Coordinates of C-alpha atoms in Angstrom, one line a residue:
Chain G
M1 CA 0.0 0.0 0.0
K2 CA 1.2 3.5 -0.8
I3 CA 0.6 5.9 2.1
L4 CA 1.1 9.6 2.5
V5 CA 1.5 10.6 6.2
T6 CA 1.4 14.3 7.2
A7 CA 3.6 15.7 9.9
K8 CA 3.4 19.0 11.8
R9 CA 6.0 20.2 14.2
I10 CA 4.6 21.7 17.4
P11 CA 6.3 23.3 20.5
D12 CA 6.9 20.8 23.3
P13 CA 3.5 20.7 25.1
T14 CA 5.1 20.5 28.5
Q15 CA 7.0 23.8 28.0
K16 CA 5.5 26.8 29.6
L17 CA 3.9 29.2 27.1
K18 CA 5.2 32.7 26.6
L19 CA 3.4 35.7 25.1
K20 CA 4.9 38.5 23.1
D21 CA 2.9 41.2 21.4
N22 CA -0.4 39.4 21.8
A23 CA 1.0 36.3 20.2
L24 CA 2.7 33.1 21.4
D25 CA 6.4 33.5 21.6
F26 CA 8.2 30.5 20.1
S27 CA 11.7 31.9 20.4
G28 CA 12.7 29.4 23.1
A29 CA 10.5 26.5 21.8
N30 CA 11.7 23.0 21.6
W31 CA 10.0 21.8 18.5
Q32 CA 8.8 18.2 18.2
L33 CA 6.7 16.1 16.0
N34 CA 3.0 16.4 16.9
Q35 CA 2.2 13.2 18.9
F36 CA -0.8 12.3 16.8
D37 CA 1.3 12.6 13.6
E38 CA 4.0 10.4 15.1
Y39 CA 1.2 7.9 15.7
S40 CA 0.2 8.2 12.1
V41 CA 3.7 7.3 11.1
E42 CA 3.6 4.2 13.3
A43 CA 0.2 3.2 11.9
A44 CA 1.5 3.6 8.3
L45 CA 4.5 1.4 9.1
R46 CA 2.3 -1.2 10.7
L47 CA 0.0 -1.2 7.6
T48 CA 3.0 -1.8 5.3
E49 CA 4.8 -4.6 7.0
D50 CA 4.6 -8.0 8.7
G51 CA 5.0 -7.2 12.4
A52 CA 7.2 -10.3 12.7
N53 CA 9.7 -9.0 10.0
T54 CA 9.8 -5.3 10.0
A55 CA 12.9 -5.2 7.9
V56 CA 10.8 -5.6 4.7
R57 CA 8.4 -2.8 3.7
H58 CA 5.4 -3.9 1.6
G59 CA 4.5 -0.6 0.0
Q60 CA 5.7 2.9 0.5
V61 CA 5.4 5.4 3.3
T62 CA 6.0 9.1 2.4
V63 CA 6.0 11.7 5.2
A64 CA 5.2 15.3 4.2
S65 CA 5.3 18.6 6.2
L66 CA 4.8 22.3 5.5
G67 CA 7.2 24.6 7.3
P68 CA 10.6 26.2 7.4
A69 CA 13.9 24.4 6.9
D70 CA 14.1 23.3 10.6
V71 CA 11.2 20.9 9.9
A72 CA 13.7 18.6 8.4
T73 CA 14.5 17.5 11.9
Q74 CA 11.0 16.1 12.5
L75 CA 10.9 14.6 9.0
R76 CA 14.2 12.9 9.6
S77 CA 12.8 11.4 12.8
A78 CA 9.9 9.9 10.8
L79 CA 12.4 8.5 8.3
A80 CA 14.5 7.1 11.1
M81 CA 11.4 5.3 12.4
G82 CA 11.1 3.6 9.0
A83 CA 9.3 5.9 6.5
D84 CA 10.7 5.7 3.0
K85 CA 10.7 9.2 1.8
A86 CA 10.1 12.8 3.0
I87 CA 8.8 15.9 1.4
R88 CA 9.0 19.4 2.8
V89 CA 7.0 22.2 1.4
D90 CA 8.7 25.5 2.2
A91 CA 6.4 27.8 4.3
K92 CA 6.5 30.1 7.2
D93 CA 4.5 28.8 10.2
D94 CA 2.5 31.9 10.6
E95 CA 1.4 32.1 7.0
L96 CA -0.4 28.8 7.1
D97 CA -4.0 28.0 8.0
A98 CA -6.0 24.8 7.6
S99 CA -7.2 25.8 4.2
I100 CA -3.8 26.4 2.7
V101 CA -2.4 23.2 4.3
A102 CA -5.3 21.1 2.9
K103 CA -5.0 22.6 -0.6
T104 CA -1.2 22.0 -0.5
L105 CA -1.7 18.4 0.6
A106 CA -4.3 17.9 -2.2
K107 CA -1.5 18.9 -4.7
L108 CA 0.9 16.5 -3.1
V109 CA -1.8 13.7 -3.3
E110 CA -2.2 14.5 -7.1
R111 CA 1.6 14.2 -7.4
E112 CA 2.3 11.2 -5.2
K113 CA -0.9 9.2 -5.8
P114 CA -1.2 7.5 -2.4
E115 CA -4.0 5.0 -1.7
L116 CA -4.3 6.3 1.8
V117 CA -3.5 9.6 3.5
L118 CA -2.9 9.1 7.3
M119 CA -2.9 12.2 9.5
G120 CA -3.1 13.0 13.2
K121 CA -6.6 13.9 14.2
L122 CA -5.3 17.2 15.4
A123 CA -2.2 19.2 16.2
A124 CA -1.9 19.4 19.9
D125 CA -0.9 23.1 19.7
N126 CA -3.7 24.8 17.7
E127 CA -6.2 21.9 18.1
G128 CA -7.9 22.7 14.8
N129 CA -9.0 19.2 14.0
D130 CA -10.0 20.1 10.5
V131 CA -7.3 19.6 7.9
G132 CA -8.1 15.9 7.2
Q133 CA -11.8 16.5 6.7
R134 CA -11.0 19.5 4.4
L135 CA -8.5 17.5 2.4
A136 CA -11.1 14.6 1.9
A137 CA -13.7 17.2 0.7
I138 CA -11.3 18.7 -1.8
L139 CA -10.3 15.3 -3.1
G140 CA -13.9 14.0 -3.1
W141 CA -12.6 11.0 -1.0
P142 CA -14.2 9.3 1.9
Q143 CA -12.9 10.1 5.4
A144 CA -12.6 8.2 8.7
T145 CA -11.7 10.6 11.5
F146 CA -10.6 9.8 15.1
A147 CA -9.4 6.2 14.2
C148 CA -8.5 3.9 17.1
S149 CA -8.3 0.9 14.8
I150 CA -7.7 0.2 11.1
Q151 CA -8.1 -3.1 9.3
V152 CA -7.3 -3.7 5.6
V153 CA -10.2 -5.5 4.0
D154 CA -11.5 -6.5 0.6
G155 CA -8.1 -7.6 -0.7
G156 CA -6.6 -4.1 0.0
K157 CA -9.4 -2.2 -1.7
A158 CA -11.0 -0.8 1.6
V159 CA -10.3 -0.3 5.3
L160 CA -12.5 -0.9 8.2
V161 CA -11.9 1.9 10.8
G162 CA -12.9 2.0 14.4
R163 CA -13.7 5.6 15.2
E164 CA -13.7 7.1 18.7
V165 CA -17.0 9.0 18.9
D166 CA -18.9 10.5 21.8
A167 CA -21.1 7.4 22.3
G168 CA -18.4 4.8 22.0
V169 CA -16.7 3.3 18.9
E170 CA -18.2 3.7 15.4
V171 CA -17.1 1.2 12.8
K172 CA -17.0 2.7 9.4
K173 CA -15.8 1.1 6.1
V174 CA -14.2 3.3 3.5
Q175 CA -13.1 2.4 0.0
L176 CA -9.6 3.5 -0.9
P177 CA -8.3 6.0 -1.7
A178 CA -9.4 7.6 1.6
V179 CA -8.2 10.0 4.3
V180 CA -7.9 8.6 7.8
T181 CA -7.1 10.7 10.9
V182 CA -5.8 8.9 13.9
D183 CA -6.5 9.1 17.6
L184 CA -4.2 8.0 20.5
R185 CA -5.3 4.3 20.6
I186 CA -4.2 3.6 17.1
V187 CA -0.8 2.6 18.6
S188 CA -2.2 -0.1 20.9
P189 CA -0.9 -3.6 20.3
H190 CA -3.7 -4.9 18.0
A191 CA -5.1 -1.7 16.6
V192 CA -3.7 -2.0 13.1
K193 CA -4.4 -5.1 11.0
S194 CA -2.5 -5.0 7.8
G195 CA -3.6 -8.5 6.7
R196 CA 0.1 -9.4 6.5
T197 CA 0.9 -9.4 10.2
K198 CA -0.6 -12.5 11.9
P199 CA -3.7 -11.6 13.9
E200 CA -2.2 -12.9 17.2
F201 CA 0.9 -10.7 16.8
A202 CA 1.0 -8.0 19.4
Y203 CA 3.0 -4.8 18.8
A204 CA 4.6 -2.9 21.7
E205 CA 2.3 -0.2 23.0
G206 CA 3.1 3.2 21.4
P207 CA 5.2 4.4 18.4
R208 CA 8.4 2.6 17.8
Y209 CA 11.8 4.1 18.6
A210 CA 14.2 4.8 15.8
T211 CA 17.1 2.3 15.9
L212 CA 20.7 3.4 15.4
K213 CA 20.5 1.8 12.0
G214 CA 17.3 3.6 11.2
I215 CA 18.9 6.9 12.2
R216 CA 21.8 6.3 9.9
A217 CA 19.5 5.2 7.0
A218 CA 17.4 8.3 7.4
N219 CA 20.3 10.4 6.1
T220 CA 20.4 8.6 2.8
K221 CA 16.6 8.3 2.2
P222 CA 15.0 10.5 -0.5
F223 CA 14.2 14.0 0.9
E224 CA 12.4 16.4 -1.5
Q225 CA 12.1 20.1 -0.9
L226 CA 9.3 21.9 -2.8
T227 CA 7.8 25.4 -2.9
F228 CA 4.2 26.5 -3.2
A229 CA 5.0 27.8 -6.7
Q230 CA 6.3 24.4 -7.8
L231 CA 3.1 22.7 -6.6
G232 CA 0.9 25.5 -8.1
V233 CA -0.6 26.5 -4.7
T234 CA -1.9 30.0 -4.7
A235 CA -4.4 29.7 -1.9
K236 CA -5.0 32.6 0.6
A237 CA -5.6 32.0 4.3
T238 CA -9.3 31.8 5.3
T239 CA -8.6 32.4 9.0
K240 CA -6.3 34.6 11.0
V241 CA -5.3 34.6 14.6
L242 CA -5.9 38.1 15.9
K243 CA -4.5 37.6 19.4
V244 CA -3.6 35.1 22.0
E245 CA -4.0 35.6 25.8
M246 CA -3.4 33.6 28.8
P247 CA -6.6 32.3 30.4
P248 CA -7.3 33.5 33.9
A249 CA -5.2 31.3 36.1
R250 CA -7.2 29.0 38.4
Q251 CA -6.3 29.8 42.0
A252 CA -4.8 26.8 43.6
G253 CA -7.2 26.0 46.4
K254 CA -6.7 24.9 49.9
K255 CA -6.0 21.5 51.3
V256 CA -8.5 20.1 53.7
G257 CA -7.6 17.9 56.6
S258 CA -10.4 15.4 56.6
V259 CA -13.4 14.1 54.6
A260 CA -15.7 15.7 57.1
E261 CA -14.1 19.1 56.5
L262 CA -14.3 18.5 52.7
V263 CA -18.0 17.7 52.9
E264 CA -18.7 20.7 55.1
K265 CA -16.9 23.0 52.6
L266 CA -18.7 21.6 49.6
Q267 CA -22.0 22.0 51.4
K268 CA -21.6 25.4 53.1
E269 CA -18.9 27.2 51.2
A270 CA -19.2 25.9 47.6
K271 CA -22.8 24.9 47.9
V272 CA -22.5 22.1 45.3
I273 CA -23.9 19.2 47.3
Chain R
M1 CA -24.0 39.5 6.5
G2 CA -26.3 36.8 5.1
N3 CA -28.3 34.2 6.9
I4 CA -27.2 31.6 9.5
L5 CA -27.7 27.9 8.9
V6 CA -27.4 25.7 12.1
F7 CA -26.9 22.0 11.8
L8 CA -28.9 20.3 14.6
E9 CA -28.2 16.8 15.7
Q10 CA -31.1 14.5 16.5
A11 CA -31.5 10.9 17.6
D12 CA -34.5 8.7 18.4
R13 CA -36.9 11.4 17.2
R14 CA -35.5 14.0 19.6
L15 CA -33.1 16.9 19.4
R16 CA -29.8 15.9 21.1
P17 CA -28.6 18.2 23.9
A18 CA -25.7 19.2 21.6
A19 CA -28.4 20.7 19.3
L20 CA -29.5 23.0 22.1
S21 CA -25.9 24.2 22.6
A22 CA -25.7 24.8 18.8
I23 CA -28.8 26.9 19.1
S24 CA -27.2 28.9 21.9
L25 CA -24.1 29.5 19.8
S26 CA -26.2 30.5 16.8
R27 CA -28.3 33.0 18.9
A28 CA -25.0 34.7 20.0
I29 CA -23.9 35.0 16.3
H30 CA -27.4 36.1 15.3
K31 CA -27.2 39.0 17.7
A32 CA -23.9 40.1 16.2
S33 CA -24.8 39.5 12.5
G34 CA -28.5 39.7 12.0
G35 CA -30.0 37.9 9.0
K36 CA -32.3 34.9 9.1
L37 CA -31.7 32.1 11.5
L38 CA -32.4 28.7 9.9
F39 CA -32.1 25.2 11.4
V40 CA -31.4 22.1 9.3
L41 CA -32.1 18.5 10.4
I42 CA -31.0 15.5 8.4
G43 CA -31.9 11.8 8.8
D44 CA -34.4 9.2 7.8
S45 CA -37.1 10.4 10.0
V46 CA -36.7 13.8 11.6
G47 CA -40.2 15.2 11.8
D48 CA -40.7 15.0 15.5
A49 CA -37.3 16.5 16.3
A50 CA -38.0 19.3 13.7
K51 CA -41.3 20.1 15.6
E52 CA -39.2 20.4 18.7
A53 CA -36.7 22.7 16.9
A54 CA -39.6 24.9 15.7
Q55 CA -40.1 26.2 19.2
F56 CA -36.8 28.1 19.4
G57 CA -37.7 31.2 17.5
A58 CA -35.9 30.4 14.2
D59 CA -37.1 31.9 10.9
G60 CA -37.3 28.4 9.5
V61 CA -36.6 24.8 10.1
L62 CA -35.5 22.7 7.1
T63 CA -35.7 18.9 7.1
V64 CA -33.9 16.6 4.7
E65 CA -35.1 13.0 4.9
A66 CA -34.1 9.9 3.0
P67 CA -33.6 6.2 4.0
A68 CA -30.0 6.5 3.0
L69 CA -29.5 9.3 5.5
K70 CA -30.5 7.1 8.5
H71 CA -26.9 6.9 9.7
Y72 CA -24.7 10.0 9.8
L73 CA -21.9 10.0 7.3
A74 CA -19.8 13.1 6.6
E75 CA -19.8 12.0 2.9
T76 CA -23.6 12.2 2.5
Y77 CA -24.4 15.0 5.0
A78 CA -21.7 17.5 4.1
P79 CA -22.8 18.2 0.5
I80 CA -26.4 18.6 1.7
V81 CA -25.5 21.2 4.3
A82 CA -23.2 23.0 1.8
R83 CA -26.0 23.0 -0.9
I84 CA -28.7 24.3 1.5
A85 CA -26.3 27.0 2.7
K86 CA -25.9 28.2 -0.8
E87 CA -29.7 28.0 -1.6
Q88 CA -30.6 29.8 1.5
G89 CA -28.0 32.5 1.2
A90 CA -26.3 31.5 4.5
T91 CA -23.0 33.0 5.2
T92 CA -22.6 31.4 8.6
I93 CA -22.9 27.6 9.1
A94 CA -22.8 26.6 12.8
G95 CA -23.0 23.5 14.8
C96 CA -21.8 21.9 18.0
A97 CA -18.3 20.5 18.3
T98 CA -19.4 16.9 19.1
S99 CA -17.7 14.0 17.3
V100 CA -20.3 14.5 14.6
G101 CA -19.9 18.3 14.3
K102 CA -16.1 18.0 14.3
D103 CA -16.3 15.4 11.5
L104 CA -18.9 17.2 9.4
L105 CA -18.3 20.9 9.6
P106 CA -14.7 21.0 8.3
R107 CA -15.8 18.9 5.3
V108 CA -18.6 21.4 4.6
A109 CA -16.0 24.1 4.8
G110 CA -13.8 22.2 2.4
I111 CA -16.6 22.0 -0.1
L112 CA -17.4 25.7 0.2
D113 CA -13.7 26.8 0.5
A114 CA -14.7 28.6 3.7
G115 CA -12.7 29.2 6.9
V116 CA -13.5 27.3 10.1
A117 CA -13.5 28.5 13.6
P118 CA -13.4 25.2 15.4
D119 CA -14.5 24.3 18.9
V120 CA -15.1 27.9 20.0
S121 CA -15.9 29.0 23.5
G122 CA -17.2 32.5 22.8
V123 CA -18.5 34.8 20.0
V124 CA -16.7 38.2 19.7
S125 CA -18.5 39.3 16.5
A126 CA -20.0 37.7 13.5
K127 CA -16.6 36.7 12.2
Q128 CA -14.5 36.6 15.3
F129 CA -14.5 33.9 17.9
R130 CA -12.6 32.9 21.1
R131 CA -11.2 29.4 21.5
A132 CA -8.9 27.5 23.9
V133 CA -5.7 26.2 22.4
N134 CA -2.5 24.4 23.6
A135 CA -4.4 22.1 26.0
G136 CA -6.4 25.0 27.4
N137 CA -3.2 27.0 28.3
A138 CA -3.9 29.8 25.9
L139 CA -7.0 31.6 24.6
Q140 CA -7.0 32.6 20.9
T141 CA -9.2 35.1 19.1
I142 CA -9.6 33.9 15.6
E143 CA -11.1 35.8 12.6
V144 CA -12.6 34.0 9.7
L145 CA -11.6 35.9 6.5
S146 CA -13.7 34.1 3.9
D147 CA -17.2 35.3 3.0
V148 CA -18.7 32.1 4.4
V149 CA -18.0 31.3 8.1
V150 CA -18.1 27.8 9.5
V151 CA -18.1 27.6 13.2
S152 CA -18.5 24.9 15.8
G153 CA -19.1 25.6 19.5
R154 CA -17.7 23.7 22.5
Q155 CA -20.7 22.1 24.2
T156 CA -19.6 22.9 27.7
D157 CA -19.3 26.6 26.8
F158 CA -22.8 27.1 25.3
P159 CA -25.6 26.2 27.7
R160 CA -28.6 24.4 26.3
A161 CA -30.9 26.9 24.8
A162 CA -34.4 27.3 26.2
A163 CA -37.4 27.2 23.9
S164 CA -38.7 30.6 23.2
G165 CA -42.2 29.5 22.2
G166 CA -43.9 30.2 18.8
S167 CA -43.6 27.9 15.9
S168 CA -41.2 28.3 13.1
P169 CA -42.3 27.1 9.7
V170 CA -40.9 23.6 9.0
T171 CA -40.1 22.9 5.3
A172 CA -39.0 19.7 3.7
V173 CA -36.0 20.0 1.4
A174 CA -35.1 17.4 -1.2
A175 CA -32.1 15.3 -0.4
G176 CA -31.0 15.2 -4.0
A177 CA -28.5 12.6 -5.3
I178 CA -26.9 10.8 -2.3
D179 CA -23.3 9.6 -2.9
A180 CA -21.5 8.1 0.0
K181 CA -18.2 8.1 -1.9
G182 CA -17.5 4.5 -0.9
A183 CA -18.1 5.1 2.8
E184 CA -20.4 2.9 4.8
F185 CA -21.6 2.9 8.4
V186 CA -21.1 -0.6 9.8
E187 CA -22.0 -0.4 13.5
L188 CA -21.9 1.6 16.7
Q189 CA -20.3 -0.2 19.6
T190 CA -21.8 1.5 22.7
Q191 CA -22.6 0.8 26.3
K192 CA -26.0 2.0 27.6
R193 CA -25.6 3.7 30.9
D194 CA -28.2 4.8 33.4
R195 CA -26.2 7.8 34.5
P196 CA -26.2 11.2 32.7
D197 CA -23.9 11.8 29.8
L198 CA -20.4 13.0 30.9
T199 CA -20.6 16.2 28.9
E200 CA -24.0 17.1 30.4
A201 CA -23.7 16.0 34.0
R202 CA -23.8 18.4 36.9
V203 CA -21.4 16.3 38.9
V204 CA -18.5 14.2 37.5
V205 CA -16.5 11.7 39.5
S206 CA -13.3 10.6 37.7
G207 CA -10.8 7.9 38.6
G208 CA -7.2 7.6 37.6
R209 CA -4.5 5.1 37.4
G210 CA -4.3 5.0 41.2
M211 CA -7.6 3.1 41.2
K212 CA -5.4 0.1 40.4
E213 CA -8.2 -2.1 38.8
G214 CA -11.5 -1.8 37.0
K215 CA -13.5 -3.3 39.7
N216 CA -12.4 -0.6 42.1
F217 CA -14.4 1.9 40.0
A218 CA -17.6 0.4 41.6
I219 CA -17.1 2.6 44.6
L220 CA -16.8 5.7 42.4
E221 CA -20.0 4.6 40.7
Q222 CA -21.7 4.6 44.1
L223 CA -20.5 8.1 44.7
C224 CA -21.8 9.1 41.2
D225 CA -25.2 7.7 42.0
L226 CA -25.4 9.4 45.3
L227 CA -24.6 12.7 43.7
G228 CA -26.6 12.1 40.5
G229 CA -23.3 12.4 38.5
A230 CA -21.5 10.8 35.7
L231 CA -18.4 8.6 35.8
G232 CA -15.2 9.7 34.1
A233 CA -11.6 8.6 34.0
S234 CA -8.1 9.7 33.1
R235 CA -6.4 8.5 30.0
A236 CA -4.1 6.2 32.1
A237 CA -7.1 4.4 33.6
C238 CA -8.7 4.0 30.1
D239 CA -5.5 2.8 28.6
A240 CA -5.0 0.3 31.4
G241 CA -8.4 -1.1 30.4
M242 CA -10.0 -0.3 33.8
V243 CA -13.0 1.5 32.1
P244 CA -14.2 2.0 28.6
N245 CA -12.4 4.6 26.5
D246 CA -15.5 6.8 26.0
L247 CA -15.3 7.8 29.7
Q248 CA -11.9 9.5 29.1
V249 CA -11.8 13.2 30.2
G250 CA -9.1 15.3 28.6
Q251 CA -7.7 16.9 25.5
T252 CA -8.3 13.6 23.8
G253 CA -11.6 12.4 25.1
K254 CA -14.4 14.5 26.5
V255 CA -14.2 18.1 27.7
V256 CA -16.4 18.5 30.8
A257 CA -17.4 21.5 32.9
P258 CA -19.7 20.3 35.6
D259 CA -20.6 22.2 38.8
L260 CA -18.6 19.7 40.8
Y261 CA -15.6 17.6 39.5
I262 CA -14.1 15.1 41.8
A263 CA -10.8 13.7 40.7
V264 CA -9.8 10.6 42.5
A265 CA -6.3 9.1 42.3
I266 CA -5.6 11.3 39.2
S267 CA -2.2 13.0 39.1
G268 CA -3.3 15.7 36.7
A269 CA -1.4 15.5 33.4
I270 CA -1.9 18.7 31.3
Q271 CA -3.9 16.7 28.8
H272 CA -6.3 15.7 31.6
L273 CA -6.5 19.3 33.0
A274 CA -7.4 20.5 29.5
G275 CA -10.6 18.5 29.7
M276 CA -11.9 19.6 33.2
K277 CA -10.3 22.9 34.1
G278 CA -13.6 24.7 33.3
S279 CA -15.4 22.9 36.1
K280 CA -16.9 25.3 38.7
V281 CA -15.6 23.4 41.8
I282 CA -12.8 20.9 41.6
V283 CA -12.0 18.4 44.4
A284 CA -8.8 16.4 44.2
I285 CA -8.2 13.3 46.3
N286 CA -4.7 11.9 45.9
K287 CA -2.2 10.3 48.2
D288 CA 0.7 12.3 46.6
A289 CA 0.7 15.8 48.0
E290 CA 2.8 17.0 45.0
A291 CA 0.4 15.8 42.3
P292 CA -0.2 18.6 39.8
I293 CA -4.0 18.1 40.2
F294 CA -3.8 20.0 43.5
Q295 CA -2.7 23.2 41.6
V296 CA -6.2 23.5 40.0
A297 CA -8.2 22.0 42.8
D298 CA -10.4 24.2 45.0
Y299 CA -10.3 21.6 47.7
G300 CA -7.5 19.0 48.0
L301 CA -7.4 16.0 50.3
V302 CA -4.1 14.2 50.6
T303 CA -5.0 10.6 51.3
T304 CA -5.7 7.3 49.6
W305 CA -9.0 6.7 47.9
E306 CA -9.4 3.5 49.9
K307 CA -9.7 5.6 53.0
A308 CA -11.4 8.7 51.7
I309 CA -14.2 7.4 49.4
P310 CA -16.0 5.2 52.0
E311 CA -15.9 8.1 54.4
L312 CA -17.1 10.4 51.8
L313 CA -20.0 8.1 50.9
A314 CA -21.0 8.0 54.6
E315 CA -20.8 11.7 55.1
I316 CA -22.8 12.6 52.0
K317 CA -25.5 10.0 52.9
K318 CA -25.7 11.7 56.3
I319 CA -26.4 15.1 54.6
K320 CA -28.9 13.6 52.1
S321 CA -30.9 11.9 54.9
A322 CA -30.9 15.1 57.0
S323 CA -32.2 17.2 54.2

């Protein structure tokens, strides 16, 4: 199977946010691959291998990102995990919005002709949760968002996707080509069934670590750099962030000494029971 | 500005609570932008829910019915919403940021080449909205630049609208050609619960990894039932298989904002805090005095759940029997 995986870099979510001129200040940010995108890379690798012999790739996994030259670091980390090829489309972080990203990815899809586009369900910084759906709309493809499981069915012509929805798990079947966005549980041991890996095979929980061999190999794998002009993308942003503020800090409360005291406070002070 | 088209979710012949939050959001936008306020309901049989929707003072309620629309699919619903928006001169398309709204609305926006303000918590003006980003650690004001605005509201930030009386005209609109683009609904795996929904409960009691095993959640369920609340859990507890995943509260999972949130044996990872920081009163019970959950808790009790919860049950029973 030929898979295009999208990757966004985000500032380390555990770092304290800083503001400058009504915007987030990223001057001291430690950039990393968005966790949900890292999980997409893992899912793509699982879909294109036999879990018992991961040295052989059955298909091709291409990882693409939009961003400045530094994004190469995150793309190389995906290559080190096992992806075959990387594409960086040159862009400034602050000139991008969901619409421009989706239109650019649509051009990459035309060019690369994947059977499946795998994406994180959202980027943990901006939490937009909309690029995958937009891309599917532009391409006229079916979509399966919030995937916690993927199974290849119908001899590789379709995938059966478990989707984490408010009421539980919805199972949706989509014909390929399709766009699938993944949720956290896509990296649990039996979440991805490629048809090649034996059903009883259990992956380790979480995305795989790059091996030393993988890291060395990453430096020799194809790495393409493109511009909007080369792809014919002329889209303008449809949204703009006007300002960013810190939410009012929640006052750390008090410690109570006993259950009796807690109940008294909840009843008489907070009046919630 | 043109008109406002609001996608209302329905199930079992009734409006879903999320639809009432969507109505609240749309009223706030309507105040800022004017124009006609129109509701749309899609499904195989939405007549009863449409009658309900007609009591909220909209200028019109549109229904689209077809057997093939029985189960929600983004592929079949999105083109219908997009087409009706054009036919009705709607320049704002709104809904609630449920798992359906988050799946559907960006696809509608993709079709119309419109900007999306996703999961917003407040309306600044017809085209400007406030929303939480970075796991709730920052608040963004976003402006939609395109002529058409697509916006979804976070359910916990828009209280359920009350009916305003009157009766809006209900009009059936043809579904047109339905093309699922090779997508198919197979099944919904769900567990029926007697307790209120997590996102709608007045009280939420959540357990974390410190609960050790699934069967230990039974005592938290007792507390839920005593307080008329819903059961929640941290990601760690869900991942460990102690409780089903749909109970997860956090950046991934459900965002809740009850009057009372009781976090039991939860350390308070930022992803969890993002899902419950909006609660009015937060209680944390954890044996580790350094747990980050105490930094957001109004009341903290440093002890084990094994000791605290039985005592808590007894104390609350005392109050309930006295009142």
